[in-house]
CSV table of C-alpha atoms in Angstrom, one decimal:
chain,number,residue,atom,x,y,z
N,1,MET,CA,6.2,15.8,-6.7
N,2,ALA,CA,4.5,15.5,-3.3
N,3,ARG,CA,3.0,18.7,-2.0
N,4,ALA,CA,4.5,20.5,0.9
N,5,ALA,CA,3.1,20.2,4.4
N,6,ARG,CA,0.5,23.0,4.6
N,7,ILE,CA,0.6,24.7,8.0
N,8,LEU,CA,-1.8,27.4,9.2
N,9,VAL,CA,-0.4,29.8,11.8
N,10,VAL,CA,-2.9,31.8,13.8
N,11,GLY,CA,-1.5,34.9,15.5
N,12,GLN,CA,1.3,37.4,14.9
N,13,SER,CA,4.2,36.8,17.2
N,14,LEU,CA,5.2,33.2,16.3
N,15,PRO,CA,8.7,32.2,17.3
N,16,PHE,CA,10.8,30.6,14.5
N,17,ARG,CA,8.7,32.4,11.9
N,18,GLY,CA,11.8,32.8,9.6
N,19,GLU,CA,12.5,29.1,9.9
N,20,LEU,CA,9.1,28.1,8.8
N,21,LEU,CA,9.3,30.4,5.8
N,22,GLU,CA,12.7,29.0,4.7
N,23,HIS,CA,11.6,25.4,4.5
N,24,ARG,CA,10.7,24.1,1.1
N,25,GLU,CA,8.9,21.3,2.8
N,26,ILE,CA,6.4,23.6,4.5
N,27,GLU,CA,3.8,25.8,2.9
N,28,THR,CA,3.0,28.4,5.6
N,29,ARG,CA,-0.3,30.3,5.7
N,30,TRP,CA,-1.0,33.1,8.2
N,31,ALA,CA,-4.2,34.3,9.9
N,32,THR,CA,-4.5,36.9,12.6
N,33,ASN,CA,-8.3,36.9,13.2
N,34,THR,CA,-11.4,34.7,12.8
N,35,ARG,CA,-12.2,35.9,9.4
N,36,GLU,CA,-8.7,35.2,8.0
N,37,VAL,CA,-8.8,31.7,9.7
N,38,ALA,CA,-12.1,30.9,7.9
N,39,SER,CA,-10.7,32.2,4.6
N,40,GLN,CA,-7.6,30.1,4.8
N,41,LEU,CA,-9.4,26.9,5.9
N,42,ARG,CA,-11.9,27.4,3.2
N,43,ARG,CA,-9.3,27.6,0.5
N,44,SER,CA,-7.7,24.2,1.0
N,45,LYS,CA,-7.0,21.5,3.5
N,46,VAL,CA,-4.3,22.1,6.1
N,47,ASP,CA,-2.1,19.5,7.7
N,48,ALA,CA,-1.7,21.3,11.0
N,49,CYS,CA,-2.6,24.5,12.8
N,50,ILE,CA,-0.2,26.4,15.1
N,51,VAL,CA,-1.5,29.1,17.5
N,52,SER,CA,1.1,31.6,18.5
N,53,PRO,CA,1.3,32.8,22.2
N,54,ASP,CA,-0.3,36.2,21.4
N,55,PHE,CA,-3.6,34.7,20.2
N,56,ASP,CA,-5.7,33.8,23.3
N,57,ASP,CA,-9.3,33.5,22.0
N,58,ARG,CA,-9.9,30.0,23.3
N,59,GLU,CA,-13.3,29.6,21.8
N,60,VAL,CA,-12.1,30.3,18.3
N,61,VAL,CA,-9.2,27.8,18.8
N,62,TRP,CA,-11.7,25.2,20.1
N,63,LEU,CA,-13.8,25.7,17.0
N,64,ILE,CA,-10.7,25.5,14.7
N,65,LYS,CA,-9.7,22.2,16.3
N,66,ARG,CA,-13.1,20.8,15.5
N,67,SER,CA,-13.0,22.1,11.9
N,68,LEU,CA,-9.7,20.5,11.2
N,69,ASP,CA,-11.0,17.0,11.1
N,70,ARG,CA,-8.0,14.9,12.4
N,71,ALA,CA,-5.3,17.5,11.7
N,72,PRO,CA,-3.6,18.6,14.9
N,73,CYS,CA,-4.1,22.1,16.4
N,74,LEU,CA,-1.0,23.1,18.5
N,75,VAL,CA,-1.0,26.0,20.9
N,76,LEU,CA,2.3,27.6,22.0
N,77,VAL,CA,2.6,29.5,25.3
N,78,ASP,CA,5.3,31.7,26.6
N,79,ASP,CA,5.2,30.3,30.2
N,80,PRO,CA,4.6,26.7,31.2
N,81,LYS,CA,2.2,28.0,33.8
N,82,ASP,CA,0.0,29.3,30.9
N,83,ARG,CA,-0.9,25.7,30.1
N,84,ALA,CA,-3.6,25.8,32.8
N,85,LYS,CA,-5.4,28.6,30.9
N,86,TRP,CA,-6.2,26.2,28.1
N,87,PRO,CA,-8.9,23.5,28.8
N,88,PRO,CA,-7.8,19.9,27.7
N,89,ASP,CA,-10.3,19.7,24.8
N,90,THR,CA,-9.3,23.1,23.3
N,91,ALA,CA,-6.3,22.0,21.4
N,92,THR,CA,-4.3,18.8,20.4
N,93,ALA,CA,-1.4,20.0,22.5
N,94,VAL,CA,-0.3,23.0,24.5
N,95,VAL,CA,3.4,23.4,24.5
N,96,PRO,CA,5.7,26.0,26.1
N,97,VAL,CA,7.9,27.7,23.6
N,98,GLY,CA,11.0,27.1,25.6
N,99,GLU,CA,10.5,23.3,25.5
N,100,VAL,CA,10.7,22.9,21.8
N,101,GLU,CA,13.9,23.1,19.8
N,102,SER,CA,12.0,24.3,16.7
N,103,VAL,CA,8.5,24.4,15.4
N,104,VAL,CA,9.6,22.1,12.6
N,105,LEU,CA,10.5,19.4,15.0
N,106,LEU,CA,7.2,20.0,16.9
N,107,LEU,CA,5.2,19.5,13.7
N,108,ALA,CA,7.1,16.3,12.9
N,109,GLN,CA,6.3,14.9,16.3
N,110,HIS,CA,2.6,15.6,16.2
N,111,THR,CA,1.8,15.0,12.5
N,112,GLY,CA,4.3,12.3,11.4
N,113,LEU,CA,5.3,14.5,8.4
N,114,ARG,CA,8.8,13.9,7.2
N,115,LEU,CA,10.2,17.4,7.6
N,116,ALA,CA,13.9,18.3,7.1
N,117,ARG,CA,15.5,20.0,10.0
N,118,TYR,CA,17.3,22.6,7.9
N,119,PRO,CA,16.2,24.7,4.9
N,120,ARG,CA,16.6,22.7,1.6
N,121,ALA,CA,17.1,24.2,-1.8
N,122,ASP,CA,17.1,22.8,-5.4
N,123,ILE,CA,20.8,22.8,-6.2
N,124,VAL,CA,22.3,21.0,-9.2
N,125,ALA,CA,26.0,20.5,-8.5
N,126,PRO,CA,28.6,17.9,-9.6
N,127,VAL,CA,29.4,15.3,-7.0
N,128,MET,CA,31.7,12.3,-7.0
N,129,VAL,CA,30.3,9.3,-5.1
N,130,ASP,CA,32.7,6.7,-3.7
N,131,LEU,CA,30.6,3.6,-2.9
N,132,HIS,CA,32.5,0.5,-1.8
N,133,GLY,CA,35.6,1.6,-3.7
N,134,ARG,CA,33.8,2.4,-6.9
N,135,VAL,CA,33.6,6.0,-8.0
N,136,TYR,CA,30.6,7.5,-9.8
N,137,GLU,CA,30.1,10.9,-11.3
N,138,ARG,CA,26.7,12.2,-10.5
N,139,VAL,CA,24.8,15.5,-9.8
N,140,THR,CA,22.8,16.7,-6.8
N,141,LYS,CA,19.1,17.3,-6.9
N,142,ASN,CA,18.7,19.3,-3.7
N,143,LEU,CA,20.9,20.2,-0.7
N,144,SER,CA,20.7,21.2,2.9
N,145,LEU,CA,23.0,21.3,5.9
N,146,SER,CA,21.5,17.9,7.0
N,147,GLY,CA,21.8,16.0,3.7
N,148,VAL,CA,21.6,15.8,0.0
N,149,ALA,CA,19.6,14.1,-2.8
N,150,ILE,CA,21.6,12.7,-5.7
N,151,CYS,CA,20.2,11.7,-9.1
N,152,ASP,CA,20.8,8.3,-10.7
N,153,PHE,CA,22.4,7.0,-7.6
N,154,PRO,CA,24.1,3.6,-7.8
N,155,LYS,CA,22.2,0.7,-6.2
N,156,ALA,CA,22.9,0.7,-2.5
N,157,PRO,CA,21.2,-0.6,0.6
N,158,ILE,CA,19.7,1.7,3.2
N,159,GLY,CA,22.4,2.5,5.7
N,160,ALA,CA,25.3,2.3,3.3
N,161,ARG,CA,28.0,4.8,3.9
N,162,VAL,CA,29.6,6.7,1.1
N,163,ASP,CA,32.3,9.4,0.6
N,164,LEU,CA,31.3,12.4,-1.4
N,165,VAL,CA,33.3,15.1,-3.2
N,166,MET,CA,30.9,17.9,-4.0
N,167,THR,CA,31.8,21.0,-6.0
N,168,LEU,CA,30.1,24.2,-4.7
N,169,GLY,CA,31.0,27.6,-5.9
N,170,GLY,CA,34.1,26.3,-7.6
N,171,ARG,CA,35.3,24.6,-4.4
N,172,ALA,CA,35.5,20.9,-3.7
N,173,VAL,CA,33.9,19.8,-0.4
N,174,ASN,CA,34.6,16.4,1.1
N,175,LEU,CA,31.7,14.8,3.0
N,176,ARG,CA,30.8,11.5,4.6
N,177,ALA,CA,27.2,10.5,4.3
N,178,LYS,CA,24.7,7.6,4.8
N,179,VAL,CA,21.9,6.5,2.5
N,180,ILE,CA,18.6,6.8,4.2
N,181,ARG,CA,16.1,6.4,1.4
N,182,SER,CA,15.6,5.7,-2.3
N,183,PHE,CA,12.9,7.4,-4.4
N,184,ASP,CA,11.8,8.1,-8.0
N,185,GLU,CA,11.1,11.7,-8.9
N,186,ASP,CA,10.7,13.4,-12.3
N,187,GLY,CA,11.8,10.1,-14.0
N,188,ASP,CA,15.0,9.9,-12.0
N,189,THR,CA,16.0,7.2,-9.5
N,190,CYS,CA,17.4,9.2,-6.6
N,191,ALA,CA,18.8,8.6,-3.2
N,192,GLY,CA,18.5,10.7,-0.1
N,193,LEU,CA,21.6,10.8,2.1
N,194,THR,CA,22.2,12.3,5.5
N,195,PHE,CA,25.6,13.8,6.3
N,196,ILE,CA,27.5,12.0,9.1
N,197,ASP,CA,29.9,14.8,9.8
N,198,VAL,CA,30.2,18.2,8.2
N,199,PRO,CA,33.4,20.1,8.8
N,200,GLU,CA,33.0,23.8,9.7
N,201,GLY,CA,34.3,25.1,6.4
N,202,ALA,CA,32.0,22.8,4.4
N,203,ARG,CA,29.1,23.8,6.7
N,204,GLU,CA,29.6,27.5,5.9
N,205,LEU,CA,29.8,26.9,2.2
N,206,ILE,CA,26.7,24.7,2.1
N,207,HIS,CA,24.8,27.2,4.2
N,208,ALA,CA,25.8,30.1,1.8
N,209,GLU,CA,24.8,28.1,-1.3
N,210,VAL,CA,21.4,27.1,0.1
N,211,GLN,CA,20.6,30.7,1.3
N,212,ALA,CA,21.7,32.1,-2.1
N,213,SER,CA,19.5,29.6,-3.9
N,214,LEU,CA,16.5,30.3,-1.7
N,215,GLN,CA,16.8,34.1,-2.1
N,216,GLN,CA,16.7,33.7,-5.9
N,217,LEU,CA,13.2,32.1,-5.8
N,218,PRO,CA,10.5,34.3,-7.4
N,219,GLN,CA,8.4,36.4,-5.1
N,220,GLN,CA,5.1,34.6,-4.4
N,221,TRP,CA,2.0,36.7,-3.9
N,222,GLU,CA,-1.0,35.5,-2.0
N,223,ILE,CA,-4.2,35.7,-4.1
N,224,ASP,CA,-5.9,37.4,-1.2
N,225,GLU,CA,-3.4,40.2,-1.3
N,226,LEU,CA,-4.0,40.7,-5.1
N,227,PHE,CA,-7.8,40.3,-5.3
N,228,GLY,CA,-9.1,41.2,-1.9
N,229,ASP,CA,-11.9,39.1,-0.5
N,230,LEU,CA,-12.9,37.3,-3.8
N,231,VAL,CA,-13.9,33.7,-3.1
N,232,LEU,CA,-11.8,31.5,-5.3
N,233,ASP,CA,-13.1,28.6,-7.3
N,234,ASP,CA,-10.0,26.5,-6.4
N,235,ASP,CA,-6.3,26.9,-5.8
N,236,ASP,CA,-5.2,26.3,-9.4
N,237,GLY,CA,-3.3,29.3,-10.7
N,238,ALA,CA,-4.9,28.9,-14.2
N,239,GLN,CA,-8.3,29.4,-12.5
N,240,ALA,CA,-7.2,32.2,-10.1
N,241,LEU,CA,-9.6,34.8,-11.5
N,242,ARG,CA,-12.7,32.5,-11.7
N,243,THR,CA,-14.8,33.3,-8.7
N,244,PHE,CA,-18.4,32.3,-7.8
N,245,ASP,CA,-19.5,35.9,-8.0
N,246,VAL,CA,-17.9,37.0,-11.3
N,247,ALA,CA,-17.8,33.8,-13.4
N,248,ARG,CA,-20.7,31.9,-14.7
N,249,SER,CA,-21.9,29.8,-11.9
N,250,PRO,CA,-25.2,28.3,-10.7
N,251,LEU,CA,-24.6,29.8,-7.3
N,252,PRO,CA,-26.2,33.3,-6.9
N,253,ALA,CA,-24.2,36.2,-5.7
N,254,PHE,CA,-27.0,37.4,-3.5
N,255,VAL,CA,-28.0,35.8,-0.2
N,256,PRO,CA,-31.1,33.6,-0.8
N,257,ARG,CA,-33.9,34.6,1.5
N,258,THR,CA,-35.8,32.0,3.6
N,259,ARG,CA,-39.2,31.2,2.2
N,260,ASP,CA,-42.2,31.6,4.5
N,261,LEU,CA,-43.1,27.9,4.2
N,262,GLU,CA,-39.8,26.7,5.5
N,263,ILE,CA,-40.3,27.8,9.1
N,264,PRO,CA,-43.6,25.9,9.4
N,265,ALA,CA,-42.0,23.0,7.7
N,266,VAL,CA,-39.3,22.9,10.4
N,267,CYS,CA,-42.0,23.0,13.1
N,268,ALA,CA,-43.8,20.1,11.3
N,269,VAL,CA,-40.6,18.0,11.4
N,270,LEU,CA,-40.2,18.8,15.1
N,271,ASP,CA,-43.8,17.8,15.8
N,272,GLY,CA,-43.5,14.6,13.8
N,273,ALA,CA,-46.2,15.7,11.4
N,274,ALA,CA,-44.0,16.5,8.3
N,275,ARG,CA,-45.2,15.6,4.9
N,276,GLN,CA,-43.1,15.9,1.8
N,277,VAL,CA,-40.4,18.0,3.6
N,278,PRO,CA,-37.1,18.1,1.7
N,279,PRO,CA,-34.6,15.7,3.3
N,280,TRP,CA,-32.0,18.4,3.8
N,281,LEU,CA,-34.5,20.6,5.7
N,282,ALA,CA,-35.6,17.6,7.9
N,283,GLN,CA,-32.0,16.9,8.7
N,284,LEU,CA,-31.4,20.5,9.7
N,285,ALA,CA,-34.5,20.6,11.9
N,286,GLU,CA,-33.4,17.5,13.8
N,287,GLY,CA,-30.1,19.2,14.6
N,288,LEU,CA,-31.4,22.6,15.8
N,289,THR,CA,-30.7,23.9,19.2
N,290,GLY,CA,-33.3,24.7,21.8
N,291,VAL,CA,-33.2,28.5,21.2
N,292,GLU,CA,-33.7,28.0,17.5
N,293,ILE,CA,-36.6,25.7,18.0
N,294,ALA,CA,-38.2,28.2,20.4
N,295,ALA,CA,-37.8,30.9,17.7
N,296,ALA,CA,-39.3,28.7,15.0
N,297,ARG,CA,-42.4,28.1,17.2
N,298,GLY,CA,-42.8,31.8,18.1
N,299,GLN,CA,-41.9,31.2,21.7
N,300,PRO,CA,-39.7,33.5,23.8
N,301,ALA,CA,-36.1,33.4,22.4
N,302,PRO,CA,-33.1,35.7,22.2
N,303,PRO,CA,-33.3,38.3,19.5
N,304,TRP,CA,-30.6,36.7,17.4
N,305,ALA,CA,-32.3,33.2,17.3
N,306,MET,CA,-34.6,33.7,14.3
N,307,ASP,CA,-31.8,35.3,12.3
N,308,VAL,CA,-29.6,32.3,13.0
N,309,LEU,CA,-32.3,29.9,12.1
N,310,LYS,CA,-32.9,31.6,8.7
N,311,LEU,CA,-29.2,31.8,8.0
N,312,ARG,CA,-28.7,28.1,8.7
N,313,ILE,CA,-31.6,27.2,6.5
N,314,ASN,CA,-30.0,29.2,3.7
N,315,LEU,CA,-26.6,27.4,4.2
N,316,ALA,CA,-28.2,24.0,4.3
N,317,ARG,CA,-30.1,24.6,1.1
N,318,VAL,CA,-26.9,25.7,-0.7
N,319,ARG,CA,-25.0,22.6,0.6
N,320,HIS,CA,-27.8,20.4,-0.6
N,321,THR,CA,-28.3,22.0,-4.0
N,322,PHE,CA,-24.6,22.4,-4.8
N,323,PRO,CA,-22.8,19.6,-2.8
N,324,GLY,CA,-19.1,20.0,-2.3
N,325,ARG,CA,-19.0,23.6,-3.4
N,326,PRO,CA,-18.4,26.6,-1.2
N,327,PRO,CA,-21.3,28.9,-0.5
N,328,PRO,CA,-21.4,32.3,-2.4
N,329,SER,CA,-19.3,35.0,-0.8
N,330,ALA,CA,-22.3,37.0,0.2
N,331,LEU,CA,-23.6,34.1,2.3
N,332,ILE,CA,-20.2,33.5,3.8
N,333,ASP,CA,-20.1,37.2,4.8
N,334,ASP,CA,-23.5,36.8,6.5
N,335,ALA,CA,-22.2,33.7,8.3
N,336,TYR,CA,-19.1,35.5,9.5
N,337,ARG,CA,-21.1,38.5,10.7
N,338,MET,CA,-23.4,36.2,12.6
N,339,PHE,CA,-20.4,34.3,14.0
N,340,GLU,CA,-19.1,37.6,15.5
N,341,ARG,CA,-22.5,38.8,16.5
N,342,LEU,CA,-23.1,35.7,18.6
N,343,HIS,CA,-19.8,36.2,20.3
N,344,ARG,CA,-20.6,39.8,21.2
N,345,GLU,CA,-24.3,39.3,22.3
N,346,THR,CA,-23.8,36.1,24.3
N,347,ALA,CA,-20.6,37.0,26.2
N,348,HIS,CA,-22.7,37.2,29.4
N,349,GLU,CA,-24.5,33.9,29.0
N,350,THR,CA,-23.7,30.8,30.9
N,351,GLY,CA,-24.8,27.2,31.1
N,352,SER,CA,-27.2,25.8,28.5
N,353,ILE,CA,-27.4,28.9,26.3
N,354,LEU,CA,-23.7,29.2,26.0
N,355,ALA,CA,-23.4,25.5,25.1
N,356,GLN,CA,-26.0,26.0,22.4
N,357,VAL,CA,-24.3,29.1,21.1
N,358,ARG,CA,-21.0,27.1,20.8
N,359,ARG,CA,-22.8,24.5,18.7
N,360,ILE,CA,-24.2,27.1,16.4
N,361,ARG,CA,-20.9,28.9,16.0
N,362,THR,CA,-19.2,25.6,15.3
N,363,ASP,CA,-21.7,24.9,12.5
N,364,LEU,CA,-21.2,28.4,11.1
N,365,LEU,CA,-17.5,28.0,11.1
N,366,ARG,CA,-17.7,24.7,9.3
N,367,SER,CA,-19.9,26.3,6.7
N,368,MET,CA,-17.4,29.1,6.1
N,369,VAL,CA,-14.4,26.7,5.7
N,370,MET,CA,-16.2,24.1,3.5
N,371,THR,CA,-14.1,23.3,0.4
N,372,PRO,CA,-14.8,21.4,-2.8
N,373,LYS,CA,-13.9,17.7,-2.6
N,374,THR,CA,-11.4,17.7,-5.4
N,375,ALA,CA,-7.9,16.4,-5.8
N,376,ASP,CA,-5.5,18.2,-3.5
N,377,MET,CA,-3.5,20.9,-5.4
N,378,GLU,CA,0.2,21.4,-5.1
N,379,PRO,CA,1.2,24.9,-3.8
N,380,ALA,CA,1.9,27.3,-6.6
């Protein structure tokens, strides 16, 4: 079964919140601050990010957009005039809430994901299919107000129209539908049909059955709620208790400290006189900002510059030594604290310094959200 579309919502007052939670096709994750954003992005890849109108930290949104690779970052605003508050490169799109019929449709527009308009539930119900005068007894696979999936559907071209008699709650429902796709799932050849017209009585019955089925789903708990800020190895439920800090792992739980020789080695790379410098350190040195270079050479620099340089050396060493694996939680905590410290201590800066701080914070955020390059997991 294909995994659901994974959507990260940043903020608290998102319109259509209930609609997102109802959709089986959408796995919704929530974050209200930078730390929660980093935690969610670190856990797994997301297909899109939605920023609610109450979240207005433009720099964090700018950094999120650049950490999402090619996934869209959509910002919702209460008033169309608020569009002007968001620079063009901050988000993929800035959309007034009043101009979208639903967040689901907005996501489909910007991501190309095939999302149903109405909540869909796994409902197995008997259905009579009348196709070109021949009647077949079948069962449904899932159901929504917009359509139905039927198992072992007779061979029919896309666009074929059929008459259905579906039994729900002991009542027969007459429906007219059109075949829109054919697919194989769990060993069954199924067809997806969209309803052409749903009478009011049938609409109420389908809605009641879908809602009742969705309410019977077991309560799902987020791992973060159960185990606090443990850094998970992966999203597999069978591995939920294995963390880098409590399970056997080559990654240390403590933050590795910068060796005295690494700062001079950085300066040697900058001066073109490096000999036998590790490639990862040379690559880091070539990407340093001006304030970090000044700190490395003992020149006048902001008080945070040397701390940033040492932290980035530690992060680069871990990335090189254990490629594709998240840093230990203690190092992520250090990165988060530095991310916030830079925001506080450089709020008054302008021009070149501010641009360099933005580059550094982007690198720190990417380090915090780095995930193992493994096969994408289906939501639990």
